[in-house]
Amino acid sequence: MPELSAAEFWVGPRVTLALFGGVYNNYLALDVLLRDTYRRGAAGVYFLGDVGGFGPHPARSVERLRESAVRCMAGNYDVSVGNALADCGCGYTDPRDNHYAQISYDYTLDGTTEEHRRWLAALPTRITMMVGKHRVLLVHGSPRRINEFLWESTTPAAYIHHLCELYQVDLIVNTHTGIAFERRLADGRGLINVGAIGRPANNGRLTVEYVLLHLEDGQLHSERVALEYDHARLAAEMEGEGLPPEFVATIRTGWWTTCLEILPTRERRQGRF
Amino acid sequence: MAAPLLPFLHLDSLWLQVTGSRCNIACRHCFISCGPKVDRHAMMTRAQVQVAISDAERLGCRAYYYTGGEPFLHPEILDLIDDGLASGPLHILTNGMLITREIAAELAHRSAAADYSLDLRVSLDGLSAAANDPIRGEGVFEATTTGIRRLVEAGIEPSLALTLVDPAGASPEGRTAMLGFLRALGVERPRLKLIPPFRIGREAARSGRYGPEARLAAEDLDDEAPWQLGCGTSRMVTANGVYTCPILIDYPSARLGDGLAKALVPIPLAYRACFTCWEEGFSCRS
Ligand code: SF4
Ligand code: SF4
Ligand SMILES: [Fe+2]
């Protein structure tokens, strides 16, 4: 079991924390998120990684995160960009997916300054915290692997139980797949995947999602929040930057058009392609 | 030279040889030499399957694979599917020939009702009867494509498993042809699983045994090896016990005992087939 970073503590009769992942260069959604979490009284805001990829103007998202009070973690994308690796390490299997992934990775790496890369490379890859009496572990993919996909239809209760036991936590919060879900065990422990704010969740909607975690009377419960942002502007800027039309279509329609081979059968069937 | 030891990480997936070595056909490349009269590994009873699944569940398993032989020969296959899907995502490896309209409808119903994904992986070895049937047998192409159509009509999109008896199949053109083939059968979201031939079992007679170069050394492996090779994160259960992987069930030394708990140990990659897994970057999982 890898060593855990210093714990953070949240106490009080009522605490609200905001958790989000996958900015994917969508600085417009990030702006909306920062206002929304403030308006909803989030005492802490946590970003679970993957600043880059997919969208336009990589520096804008990094700058916003650095200037904000958001507690940031590294995703596989940030480890790759931070260390100027050859690819994003997303773990795609289809050559066509890797082709598109490489276009946005090269674009992101190109638009990231050395100072930004140093900042990305220094981000933690896990955070443990106490929220009331609950021990919560934040990771990007899974506690085992930064780029492990935990989808709803392929992450059974038995596996979540195993992870909670192994890492001695009550709740695991992750992202990386881009589709949010929550699975609780009978004893109240569980896993929350917060989805991504960078692109819609392959559901035909143009909004993006994050999660609020409420501590109330000692109990933890979550709330999923849909964010509206200026998707038309994002799509136009992506076109202006010469990013793949397939990516732009996802922003305009809410359906994923690439990187579909990694989707489990259930999640794939819920999409259009 | 001692064979490298592969660490065992965690039981991510459990394979179950539900019908043993019993298959309705006898492919010429079958690396476990299955067939209509082959009983080296017996069919598993439903009770055996349930014990294996509940053991695996306690160990934190995250996916189940039913294989054979041909799983749809099992008289209680639908009950077994319920048992698997109650615990986690389930993959069924089949030649598709026994998928009737009724079975397809039952599968679709279960797929829609379960919490977890149900995946059908249908095997073929060529995109025409002329390419497929010399390996798999007269009439198999027709029966398998009929099975795929029935699944699609019921609302299930199977993936296609294709053994690369012709290595050219792995080229971009080969992939495109396979995806087009599936689309023509009505599969809107086609997926492929390409399998290198393992020159053991019946395949050894067809394409020749491995030569002396087919040996792994410790320095061949890196930190990713246990994540990548199937045997770093899965085990195979048959009526005869627990084995390192679905490929080696006819090697007595690959048997790791009766129960799962004691089988989650490092294993020596001492088999010729290991060379193919490593060289091809292959793992049996989806
Ligand atoms: S390869 Fe599969 S379908 Fe062919 S004989 Fe072996 S088990 Fe049966
Ligand atoms: S044949 Fe492949 S899966 Fe089986 S033990 Fe060897 S390397 Fe592992
Ligand atoms: Fe990621």
Coordinates of C-alpha atoms and ligand atoms in Angstrom, one line a residue:
Chain A
M1 CA 0.0 0.0 0.0
P2 CA 1.5 3.3 -1.1
E3 CA 2.1 6.0 1.5
L4 CA -0.7 8.5 1.9
S5 CA -0.1 12.2 1.9
A6 CA -0.9 14.3 5.0
A7 CA -4.5 14.2 6.0
E8 CA -6.8 17.3 5.9
F9 CA -9.6 17.7 8.4
W10 CA -13.1 19.0 7.9
V11 CA -15.2 19.3 11.0
G12 CA -18.4 21.0 12.0
P13 CA -22.1 20.4 12.0
R14 CA -22.4 21.3 8.4
V15 CA -19.6 21.2 5.8
T16 CA -20.0 21.3 2.0
L17 CA -17.0 20.3 -0.2
A18 CA -16.9 20.5 -4.0
L19 CA -15.1 17.8 -6.0
F20 CA -14.5 17.9 -9.7
G21 CA -12.3 16.3 -12.4
G22 CA -11.3 16.4 -16.0
V23 CA -11.1 20.1 -17.1
Y24 CA -9.7 19.0 -20.5
N25 CA -8.9 22.7 -21.2
N26 CA -12.5 23.7 -20.8
Y27 CA -11.7 27.0 -19.0
L28 CA -15.2 28.3 -19.7
A29 CA -16.8 25.5 -17.7
L30 CA -14.0 26.0 -15.1
D31 CA -15.0 29.7 -14.7
V32 CA -18.7 28.7 -14.2
L33 CA -17.6 26.0 -11.7
L34 CA -15.6 28.4 -9.6
R35 CA -18.5 30.8 -9.3
D36 CA -21.0 28.0 -8.7
T37 CA -19.0 26.4 -5.8
Y38 CA -18.6 29.8 -4.2
R39 CA -22.3 30.6 -4.5
R40 CA -23.2 27.2 -2.9
G41 CA -21.0 27.8 0.0
A42 CA -18.4 25.1 -0.6
A43 CA -15.8 25.3 2.2
G44 CA -13.2 23.5 0.1
V45 CA -12.9 22.8 -3.6
Y46 CA -10.9 19.8 -4.8
F47 CA -9.8 19.1 -8.4
L48 CA -9.0 15.4 -9.1
G49 CA -6.8 15.9 -12.1
D50 CA -6.5 16.1 -15.9
V51 CA -6.3 19.8 -16.7
G52 CA -5.4 19.4 -20.4
G53 CA -6.6 17.6 -23.5
F54 CA -9.5 18.0 -25.8
G55 CA -10.3 21.7 -25.6
P56 CA -8.6 25.0 -26.6
H57 CA -5.9 27.3 -25.0
P58 CA -4.3 25.0 -22.3
A59 CA -2.7 27.9 -20.5
R60 CA -6.0 29.5 -19.6
S61 CA -7.1 26.5 -17.4
V62 CA -3.8 26.2 -15.7
E63 CA -3.7 29.9 -14.9
R64 CA -7.2 29.8 -13.4
L65 CA -6.5 26.8 -11.2
R66 CA -3.2 28.4 -10.0
E67 CA -4.9 31.6 -9.1
S68 CA -7.8 29.9 -7.4
A69 CA -8.0 28.4 -3.9
V70 CA -8.8 25.0 -5.5
R71 CA -6.8 22.1 -4.0
C72 CA -5.4 20.4 -7.2
M73 CA -4.3 16.9 -7.9
A74 CA -2.5 15.4 -10.9
G75 CA -4.2 13.2 -13.4
N76 CA -2.5 11.0 -15.9
Y77 CA -2.6 13.8 -18.3
D78 CA -0.9 16.2 -15.9
V79 CA 1.8 13.7 -15.1
S80 CA 2.4 13.3 -18.9
V81 CA 2.4 17.0 -19.7
G82 CA 4.3 17.9 -16.5
N83 CA 7.1 15.6 -17.5
A84 CA 6.8 16.2 -21.3
L85 CA 6.2 12.5 -21.9
A86 CA 5.5 11.3 -25.4
D87 CA 1.7 10.6 -24.9
C88 CA -1.1 11.2 -22.5
G89 CA -1.1 7.8 -20.9
C90 CA -4.9 7.6 -21.1
G91 CA -4.8 3.9 -21.8
Y92 CA -6.8 3.7 -25.1
T93 CA -6.6 0.6 -27.1
D94 CA -8.0 1.5 -30.5
P95 CA -5.5 3.0 -33.0
R96 CA -8.1 5.6 -34.1
D97 CA -8.6 6.7 -30.5
N98 CA -4.8 7.1 -30.0
H99 CA -4.6 9.1 -33.2
Y100 CA -7.1 11.7 -31.8
A101 CA -5.7 11.6 -28.4
Q102 CA -2.2 12.3 -29.8
I103 CA -3.5 15.4 -31.6
S104 CA -4.9 17.0 -28.5
Y105 CA -1.9 15.9 -26.4
D106 CA 0.6 17.5 -28.7
Y107 CA -1.6 20.6 -28.9
T108 CA -1.8 20.8 -25.1
L109 CA 1.9 20.1 -24.6
D110 CA 2.8 22.8 -27.1
G111 CA 0.6 25.3 -25.3
T112 CA 2.0 24.6 -21.8
T113 CA 4.9 26.7 -20.6
E114 CA 7.8 25.3 -18.7
E115 CA 6.6 27.0 -15.6
H116 CA 3.2 25.5 -16.0
R117 CA 4.7 22.1 -16.6
R118 CA 6.7 22.4 -13.3
W119 CA 3.5 23.2 -11.5
L120 CA 1.7 20.2 -13.0
A121 CA 4.5 17.8 -12.3
A122 CA 4.5 18.9 -8.6
L123 CA 0.8 18.2 -8.0
P124 CA 0.0 15.3 -5.5
T125 CA -1.6 12.2 -7.0
R126 CA -3.7 11.4 -3.9
I127 CA -5.2 13.2 -0.9
T128 CA -6.6 11.7 2.2
M129 CA -8.8 13.7 4.5
M130 CA -11.2 13.3 7.4
V131 CA -14.6 14.7 6.8
G132 CA -16.3 14.4 10.1
K133 CA -15.6 10.9 11.2
H134 CA -15.3 9.6 7.6
R135 CA -11.9 8.9 6.1
V136 CA -12.0 10.0 2.4
L137 CA -9.4 9.2 -0.2
L138 CA -9.2 11.3 -3.4
V139 CA -7.5 9.8 -6.4
H140 CA -7.6 10.3 -10.1
G141 CA -8.2 6.9 -11.6
S142 CA -8.2 4.4 -8.8
P143 CA -6.1 4.0 -5.6
R144 CA -4.0 1.5 -7.5
R145 CA -3.4 3.1 -10.8
I146 CA -3.7 6.7 -11.9
N147 CA -5.1 5.7 -15.2
E148 CA -7.4 2.8 -14.1
F149 CA -11.0 3.3 -15.4
L150 CA -13.7 2.8 -12.8
W151 CA -17.0 2.7 -14.7
E152 CA -20.4 2.1 -13.1
S153 CA -21.1 -1.1 -14.9
T154 CA -17.7 -2.7 -14.4
T155 CA -16.9 -1.6 -10.8
P156 CA -18.8 -4.1 -8.6
A157 CA -19.4 -3.7 -4.9
A158 CA -16.9 -6.5 -4.1
Y159 CA -14.1 -4.5 -5.7
I160 CA -15.0 -1.3 -3.9
H161 CA -15.1 -3.2 -0.7
H162 CA -11.7 -4.6 -1.4
L163 CA -10.3 -1.1 -2.1
C164 CA -11.9 0.4 1.0
E165 CA -10.3 -2.4 3.1
L166 CA -6.9 -2.2 1.5
Y167 CA -6.6 1.6 1.9
Q168 CA -8.5 1.8 5.1
V169 CA -11.0 4.4 3.9
D170 CA -14.7 4.9 4.0
L171 CA -15.1 6.7 0.8
I172 CA -13.1 6.8 -2.4
V173 CA -13.6 9.7 -4.8
N174 CA -12.2 9.6 -8.3
T175 CA -12.7 10.8 -11.9
H176 CA -10.7 9.8 -15.1
T177 CA -13.6 8.1 -17.0
G178 CA -15.6 11.3 -17.6
I179 CA -18.9 9.7 -16.5
A180 CA -20.1 10.2 -12.9
F181 CA -21.6 7.5 -10.7
E182 CA -21.9 6.5 -7.1
R183 CA -22.0 3.1 -5.5
R184 CA -22.5 2.6 -1.8
L185 CA -21.9 -0.7 0.1
A186 CA -24.5 -1.9 2.6
D187 CA -22.2 -0.6 5.4
G188 CA -22.2 2.9 4.0
R189 CA -18.7 2.9 2.6
G190 CA -18.4 3.4 -1.2
L191 CA -17.1 5.1 -4.2
I192 CA -18.0 8.4 -6.0
N193 CA -16.8 9.1 -9.5
V194 CA -17.3 12.8 -10.0
G195 CA -17.3 12.7 -13.8
A196 CA -15.7 15.6 -15.7
I197 CA -16.4 19.3 -16.3
G198 CA -14.4 19.3 -19.6
R199 CA -17.0 17.6 -21.8
P200 CA -20.5 16.2 -21.5
A201 CA -20.9 12.7 -20.2
N202 CA -22.0 11.0 -23.5
N203 CA -25.6 11.6 -22.6
G204 CA -26.8 14.0 -25.2
R205 CA -26.8 16.9 -22.8
L206 CA -24.6 20.0 -23.2
T207 CA -24.0 20.5 -19.5
V208 CA -21.1 19.1 -17.5
E209 CA -21.0 17.7 -14.0
Y210 CA -19.4 17.9 -10.6
V211 CA -20.2 16.7 -7.1
L212 CA -20.9 18.4 -3.8
L213 CA -20.2 16.3 -0.7
H214 CA -22.3 17.4 2.3
L215 CA -21.5 16.5 5.9
E216 CA -24.7 16.9 7.8
D217 CA -25.3 15.6 11.3
G218 CA -22.3 13.3 11.0
Q219 CA -23.5 11.8 7.7
L220 CA -21.9 12.2 4.3
H221 CA -24.1 12.5 1.3
S222 CA -23.5 13.6 -2.2
E223 CA -25.2 15.9 -4.7
R224 CA -24.5 15.9 -8.4
V225 CA -24.5 19.4 -10.0
A226 CA -25.0 20.1 -13.7
L227 CA -23.2 23.1 -15.0
E228 CA -24.2 25.2 -18.0
Y229 CA -21.5 27.1 -19.7
D230 CA -20.9 28.8 -23.1
H231 CA -20.5 25.6 -25.1
A232 CA -21.0 27.4 -28.4
R233 CA -18.1 29.6 -27.7
L234 CA -15.9 26.7 -26.6
A235 CA -16.8 24.8 -29.8
A236 CA -16.0 27.9 -32.0
E237 CA -12.6 28.4 -30.2
M238 CA -11.8 24.7 -30.7
E239 CA -12.5 25.1 -34.4
G240 CA -10.4 28.3 -34.5
E241 CA -7.5 26.3 -33.0
G242 CA -7.8 23.6 -35.6
L243 CA -8.8 20.9 -33.1
P244 CA -10.5 17.7 -34.6
P245 CA -14.1 18.3 -35.7
E246 CA -15.0 15.0 -33.9
F247 CA -14.1 16.7 -30.6
V248 CA -16.1 19.8 -31.5
A249 CA -19.1 17.7 -32.3
T250 CA -19.1 16.2 -28.7
I251 CA -19.2 19.7 -27.3
R252 CA -22.1 20.6 -29.6
T253 CA -24.1 17.4 -29.2
G254 CA -23.3 15.9 -25.9
W255 CA -22.3 12.6 -27.5
W256 CA -18.8 11.1 -27.5
T257 CA -17.4 10.4 -31.0
T258 CA -14.0 9.0 -30.2
C259 CA -12.3 7.0 -27.5
L260 CA -15.3 4.7 -27.4
E261 CA -13.5 1.4 -27.4
I262 CA -12.6 1.8 -23.7
L263 CA -16.3 2.1 -22.7
P264 CA -18.0 -0.9 -21.2
T265 CA -20.9 -2.4 -23.1
R266 CA -23.5 -0.7 -20.8
E267 CA -22.0 2.8 -21.0
R268 CA -21.4 2.5 -24.7
R269 CA -25.0 1.5 -25.4
Q270 CA -26.2 4.6 -23.6
G271 CA -24.3 6.8 -26.1
R272 CA -25.1 7.4 -29.7
F273 CA -21.9 6.0 -31.3
Chain B
M1 CA 18.1 -20.6 -16.9
A2 CA 15.2 -20.2 -14.4
A3 CA 11.9 -18.9 -15.7
P4 CA 11.0 -15.5 -14.4
L5 CA 8.4 -15.3 -11.6
L6 CA 5.4 -13.1 -12.3
P7 CA 4.1 -11.4 -9.2
F8 CA 0.3 -11.8 -8.5
L9 CA -1.3 -8.4 -8.0
H10 CA -5.0 -9.0 -7.3
L11 CA -7.8 -11.1 -8.5
D12 CA -9.3 -8.6 -11.0
S13 CA -11.0 -11.3 -13.0
L14 CA -12.1 -14.9 -12.5
W15 CA -12.4 -17.2 -15.5
L16 CA -14.7 -20.2 -15.2
Q17 CA -14.6 -23.1 -17.6
V18 CA -18.3 -23.7 -17.2
T19 CA -18.6 -26.5 -19.8
G20 CA -15.2 -27.9 -19.3
S21 CA -13.5 -29.1 -22.5
R22 CA -16.9 -29.9 -24.1
C23 CA -17.6 -28.0 -27.3
N24 CA -20.1 -28.5 -30.1
I25 CA -17.3 -28.1 -32.6
A26 CA -13.6 -29.1 -32.8
C27 CA -11.5 -26.2 -34.2
R28 CA -8.2 -27.1 -35.7
H29 CA -6.5 -24.3 -33.8
C30 CA -8.1 -25.0 -30.4
F31 CA -5.2 -24.7 -27.9
I32 CA -7.1 -26.7 -25.3
S33 CA -8.3 -29.3 -27.9
C34 CA -12.0 -29.1 -27.1
G35 CA -14.7 -31.0 -28.9
P36 CA -18.0 -32.8 -28.7
K37 CA -16.6 -35.9 -26.9
V38 CA -13.8 -34.3 -25.0
D39 CA -14.2 -34.6 -21.2
R40 CA -10.7 -33.9 -19.8
H41 CA -12.3 -31.1 -17.8
A42 CA -15.8 -31.9 -16.8
M43 CA -18.7 -29.5 -16.9
M44 CA -18.9 -27.5 -13.7
T45 CA -22.1 -27.9 -11.7
R46 CA -24.0 -24.8 -10.7
A47 CA -22.9 -25.3 -7.1
Q48 CA -19.2 -25.3 -8.2
V49 CA -19.7 -22.1 -10.1
Q50 CA -21.4 -20.5 -7.2
V51 CA -18.7 -21.4 -4.8
A52 CA -16.0 -20.1 -7.1
I53 CA -17.9 -16.8 -7.5
S54 CA -18.5 -16.3 -3.9
D55 CA -14.8 -17.0 -3.1
A56 CA -13.8 -14.6 -5.7
E57 CA -16.2 -12.0 -4.5
R58 CA -14.7 -12.2 -1.0
L59 CA -11.3 -11.6 -2.6
G60 CA -12.5 -8.4 -4.2
C61 CA -12.9 -9.7 -7.8
R62 CA -14.2 -7.3 -10.4
A63 CA -15.1 -9.3 -13.5
Y64 CA -16.2 -12.8 -14.5
Y65 CA -15.5 -14.7 -17.7
Y66 CA -17.5 -17.8 -18.7
T67 CA -15.7 -20.0 -21.2
G68 CA -15.4 -23.6 -22.3
G69 CA -15.6 -25.4 -24.6
E70 CA -18.9 -23.8 -25.5
P71 CA -20.7 -22.2 -22.6
F72 CA -24.2 -22.5 -24.2
L73 CA -23.9 -26.3 -24.0
H74 CA -24.4 -25.9 -20.3
P75 CA -28.0 -27.0 -19.4
E76 CA -28.2 -24.3 -16.7
I77 CA -26.4 -21.5 -18.5
L78 CA -29.1 -18.9 -17.9
D79 CA -28.9 -19.6 -14.1
L80 CA -25.2 -19.4 -14.2
I81 CA -25.5 -16.0 -16.0
D82 CA -27.7 -14.8 -13.2
D83 CA -25.2 -15.9 -10.7
G84 CA -22.3 -14.1 -12.4
L85 CA -24.2 -10.9 -13.1
A86 CA -25.3 -10.7 -9.5
S87 CA -21.6 -10.3 -8.5
G88 CA -20.1 -8.2 -11.2
P89 CA -19.7 -7.7 -15.0
L90 CA -19.8 -10.9 -16.9
H91 CA -18.2 -11.8 -20.2
I92 CA -19.2 -14.9 -22.1
L93 CA -16.9 -16.4 -24.8
T94 CA -18.9 -18.3 -27.3
N95 CA -18.9 -19.5 -30.9
G96 CA -22.4 -18.2 -31.1
M97 CA -23.8 -21.3 -32.9
L98 CA -26.2 -22.3 -30.2
I99 CA -27.8 -18.8 -29.8
T100 CA -31.4 -19.3 -30.6
R101 CA -33.9 -16.4 -30.7
E102 CA -35.1 -17.5 -27.3
I103 CA -31.6 -17.5 -25.8
A104 CA -30.9 -14.1 -27.4
A105 CA -34.1 -12.7 -25.8
E106 CA -33.2 -14.1 -22.4
L107 CA -29.7 -12.6 -22.6
A108 CA -31.1 -9.2 -23.7
H109 CA -33.5 -9.2 -20.7
R110 CA -30.7 -10.0 -18.3
S111 CA -28.4 -7.5 -19.8
A112 CA -31.0 -4.8 -19.3
A113 CA -31.9 -5.8 -15.8
A114 CA -28.5 -6.2 -14.3
D115 CA -26.4 -3.6 -12.4
Y116 CA -23.3 -4.7 -14.4
S117 CA -22.3 -5.1 -18.0
L118 CA -23.0 -8.4 -19.9
D119 CA -20.6 -9.0 -22.8
L120 CA -20.8 -11.6 -25.4
R121 CA -17.6 -12.4 -27.3
V122 CA -18.2 -14.4 -30.4
S123 CA -15.3 -16.2 -32.1
L124 CA -14.7 -16.5 -35.8
D125 CA -11.5 -17.1 -37.7
G126 CA -12.3 -15.6 -41.0
L127 CA -14.8 -13.2 -42.6
S128 CA -16.1 -15.7 -45.1
A129 CA -17.0 -19.4 -45.0
A130 CA -14.0 -20.0 -47.3
A131 CA -11.6 -18.4 -44.7
N132 CA -13.3 -19.6 -41.6
D133 CA -14.7 -23.1 -42.1
P134 CA -11.4 -24.9 -43.0
I135 CA -10.3 -24.0 -39.4
R136 CA -13.6 -24.2 -37.5
G137 CA -15.6 -26.8 -39.6
E138 CA -18.1 -27.0 -42.3
G139 CA -21.1 -24.8 -41.9
V140 CA -19.7 -23.0 -38.8
F141 CA -19.5 -19.6 -40.5
E142 CA -23.1 -19.7 -41.4
A143 CA -24.2 -20.8 -37.9
T144 CA -22.0 -18.2 -36.1
T145 CA -23.1 -15.3 -38.2
T146 CA -26.7 -16.4 -37.7
G147 CA -26.0 -16.3 -33.9
I148 CA -24.6 -12.8 -34.2
R149 CA -27.6 -11.6 -36.1
R150 CA -30.0 -13.0 -33.5
L151 CA -28.1 -11.2 -30.7
V152 CA -28.2 -8.0 -32.6
E153 CA -32.0 -8.4 -33.3
A154 CA -32.5 -8.9 -29.5
G155 CA -30.5 -5.7 -28.8
I156 CA -27.1 -7.2 -27.8
E157 CA -24.0 -6.1 -29.7
P158 CA -21.4 -8.8 -29.3
S159 CA -17.7 -8.3 -29.9
L160 CA -15.8 -10.4 -32.4
A161 CA -12.9 -12.6 -31.3
L162 CA -10.7 -13.5 -34.2
T163 CA -7.6 -15.7 -34.0
L164 CA -4.9 -14.4 -36.2
V165 CA -4.3 -17.6 -38.1
D166 CA -3.4 -15.1 -40.8
P167 CA -1.2 -12.4 -39.2
A168 CA -2.2 -9.9 -41.9
G169 CA -5.5 -9.6 -40.1
A170 CA -4.0 -7.3 -37.5
S171 CA -3.1 -4.7 -40.1
P172 CA -5.2 -1.5 -40.2
E173 CA -6.9 -2.8 -43.4
G174 CA -7.6 -6.1 -41.7
R175 CA -9.2 -4.3 -38.7
T176 CA -11.2 -2.1 -41.0
A177 CA -12.5 -5.2 -42.8
M178 CA -13.5 -6.8 -39.6
L179 CA -15.3 -3.7 -38.3
G180 CA -17.1 -3.5 -41.7
F181 CA -18.0 -7.1 -41.5
L182 CA -19.7 -6.6 -38.0
R183 CA -21.5 -3.5 -39.2
A184 CA -22.9 -5.5 -42.1
L185 CA -24.3 -7.9 -39.6
G186 CA -26.1 -5.0 -37.9
V187 CA -23.5 -4.3 -35.1
E188 CA -23.5 -0.5 -34.8
R189 CA -20.7 -0.3 -32.3
P190 CA -18.3 -3.0 -33.4
R191 CA -15.5 -4.2 -31.1
L192 CA -12.7 -6.6 -31.8
K193 CA -10.5 -9.0 -29.8
L194 CA -7.6 -10.2 -31.8
I195 CA -6.0 -13.4 -30.5
P196 CA -2.5 -14.7 -31.5
P197 CA -2.4 -18.4 -32.2
F198 CA -1.0 -20.4 -29.3
R199 CA 1.0 -23.3 -30.6
I200 CA -0.1 -25.8 -28.1
G201 CA -3.0 -28.3 -28.0
R202 CA -4.5 -28.9 -31.5
E203 CA -2.8 -25.8 -32.9
A204 CA 0.6 -27.4 -32.3
A205 CA -0.3 -30.0 -34.9
R206 CA -1.7 -27.4 -37.3
S207 CA 1.2 -24.8 -37.3
G208 CA 4.0 -26.6 -35.6
R209 CA 5.4 -26.5 -32.1
Y210 CA 7.3 -23.7 -30.5
G211 CA 11.0 -23.7 -31.1
P212 CA 13.7 -23.3 -28.4
E213 CA 13.7 -19.5 -28.8
A214 CA 10.3 -19.4 -27.2
R215 CA 11.5 -18.8 -23.6
L216 CA 11.2 -15.8 -21.4
A217 CA 14.1 -14.6 -19.2
A218 CA 13.7 -12.4 -16.1
E219 CA 15.2 -9.4 -17.9
D220 CA 12.4 -9.6 -20.6
L221 CA 9.8 -8.5 -18.0
D222 CA 9.2 -5.0 -16.7
D223 CA 7.1 -3.5 -13.9
E224 CA 4.1 -3.4 -16.2
A225 CA 4.2 -7.2 -16.9
P226 CA 1.9 -8.3 -14.1
W227 CA -0.6 -5.6 -15.0
Q228 CA -0.5 -6.6 -18.7
L229 CA -0.3 -10.4 -18.6
G230 CA -3.6 -12.1 -17.7
C231 CA -1.9 -14.2 -15.0
G232 CA -0.9 -11.2 -12.9
T233 CA -4.5 -10.3 -12.2
S234 CA -6.7 -13.4 -12.9
R235 CA -7.1 -17.1 -12.4
M236 CA -9.0 -19.9 -14.2
V237 CA -11.3 -22.3 -12.4
T238 CA -12.3 -25.6 -14.0
A239 CA -14.0 -28.7 -12.5
N240 CA -10.5 -29.9 -11.9
G241 CA -9.3 -27.0 -9.8
V242 CA -7.6 -23.6 -10.1
Y243 CA -5.1 -22.9 -12.9
T244 CA -2.8 -20.0 -13.7
C245 CA -4.7 -19.0 -16.8
P246 CA -7.3 -20.2 -19.4
I247 CA -4.5 -21.2 -21.8
L248 CA -2.6 -23.7 -19.6
I249 CA -5.3 -25.9 -18.2
D250 CA -3.8 -29.1 -19.7
Y251 CA -0.5 -28.6 -17.9
P252 CA -0.5 -30.3 -14.5
S253 CA 2.1 -28.0 -13.2
A254 CA -0.1 -25.0 -13.9
R255 CA -2.7 -26.3 -11.5
L256 CA -2.5 -24.2 -8.3
G257 CA -4.8 -26.3 -6.1
D258 CA -8.4 -26.8 -5.3
G259 CA -9.3 -23.3 -4.0
L260 CA -8.8 -19.7 -5.1
A261 CA -7.4 -18.3 -1.8
K262 CA -4.2 -20.3 -2.1
A263 CA -3.9 -19.8 -5.8
L264 CA -3.1 -16.1 -5.7
V265 CA 0.7 -16.6 -5.8
P266 CA 3.5 -15.6 -8.1
I267 CA 3.9 -18.1 -11.0
P268 CA 6.9 -19.0 -13.1
L269 CA 6.4 -18.0 -16.8
A270 CA 8.0 -21.3 -17.8
Y271 CA 5.6 -22.3 -20.6
R272 CA 6.1 -21.8 -24.3
A273 CA 2.7 -20.1 -24.5
C274 CA 3.9 -17.4 -22.1
F275 CA 6.3 -16.4 -24.9
T276 CA 3.3 -15.6 -27.2
C277 CA 1.5 -13.7 -24.4
W278 CA 4.5 -11.5 -23.9
E279 CA 5.7 -11.2 -27.5
E280 CA 2.2 -10.2 -28.7
G281 CA 1.3 -8.1 -25.6
F282 CA -1.7 -10.4 -25.3
S283 CA -4.1 -10.9 -22.4
C284 CA -7.3 -12.9 -22.5
R285 CA -9.4 -10.2 -20.8
S286 CA -11.6 -7.8 -22.8
Ligands
SF4_1 S1 -11.6 -22.8 -30.2 FE1 -13.5 -22.5 -29.0 S2 -15.2 -23.0 -30.4 FE2 -13.3 -23.9 -31.3 S3 -13.2 -26.0 -30.4 FE3 -12.0 -24.7 -29.0 S4 -13.5 -24.1 -27.5 FE4 -14.7 -24.9 -29.2
SF4_2 S1 0.3 -18.5 -21.0 FE1 0.1 -16.2 -20.7 S2 -1.5 -15.9 -19.2 FE2 -0.8 -18.1 -19.1 S3 0.8 -18.1 -17.5 FE3 1.8 -17.8 -19.5 S4 2.0 -15.6 -19.7 FE4 0.5 -16.0 -18.1
FE3 FE -7.4 10.8 -16.7

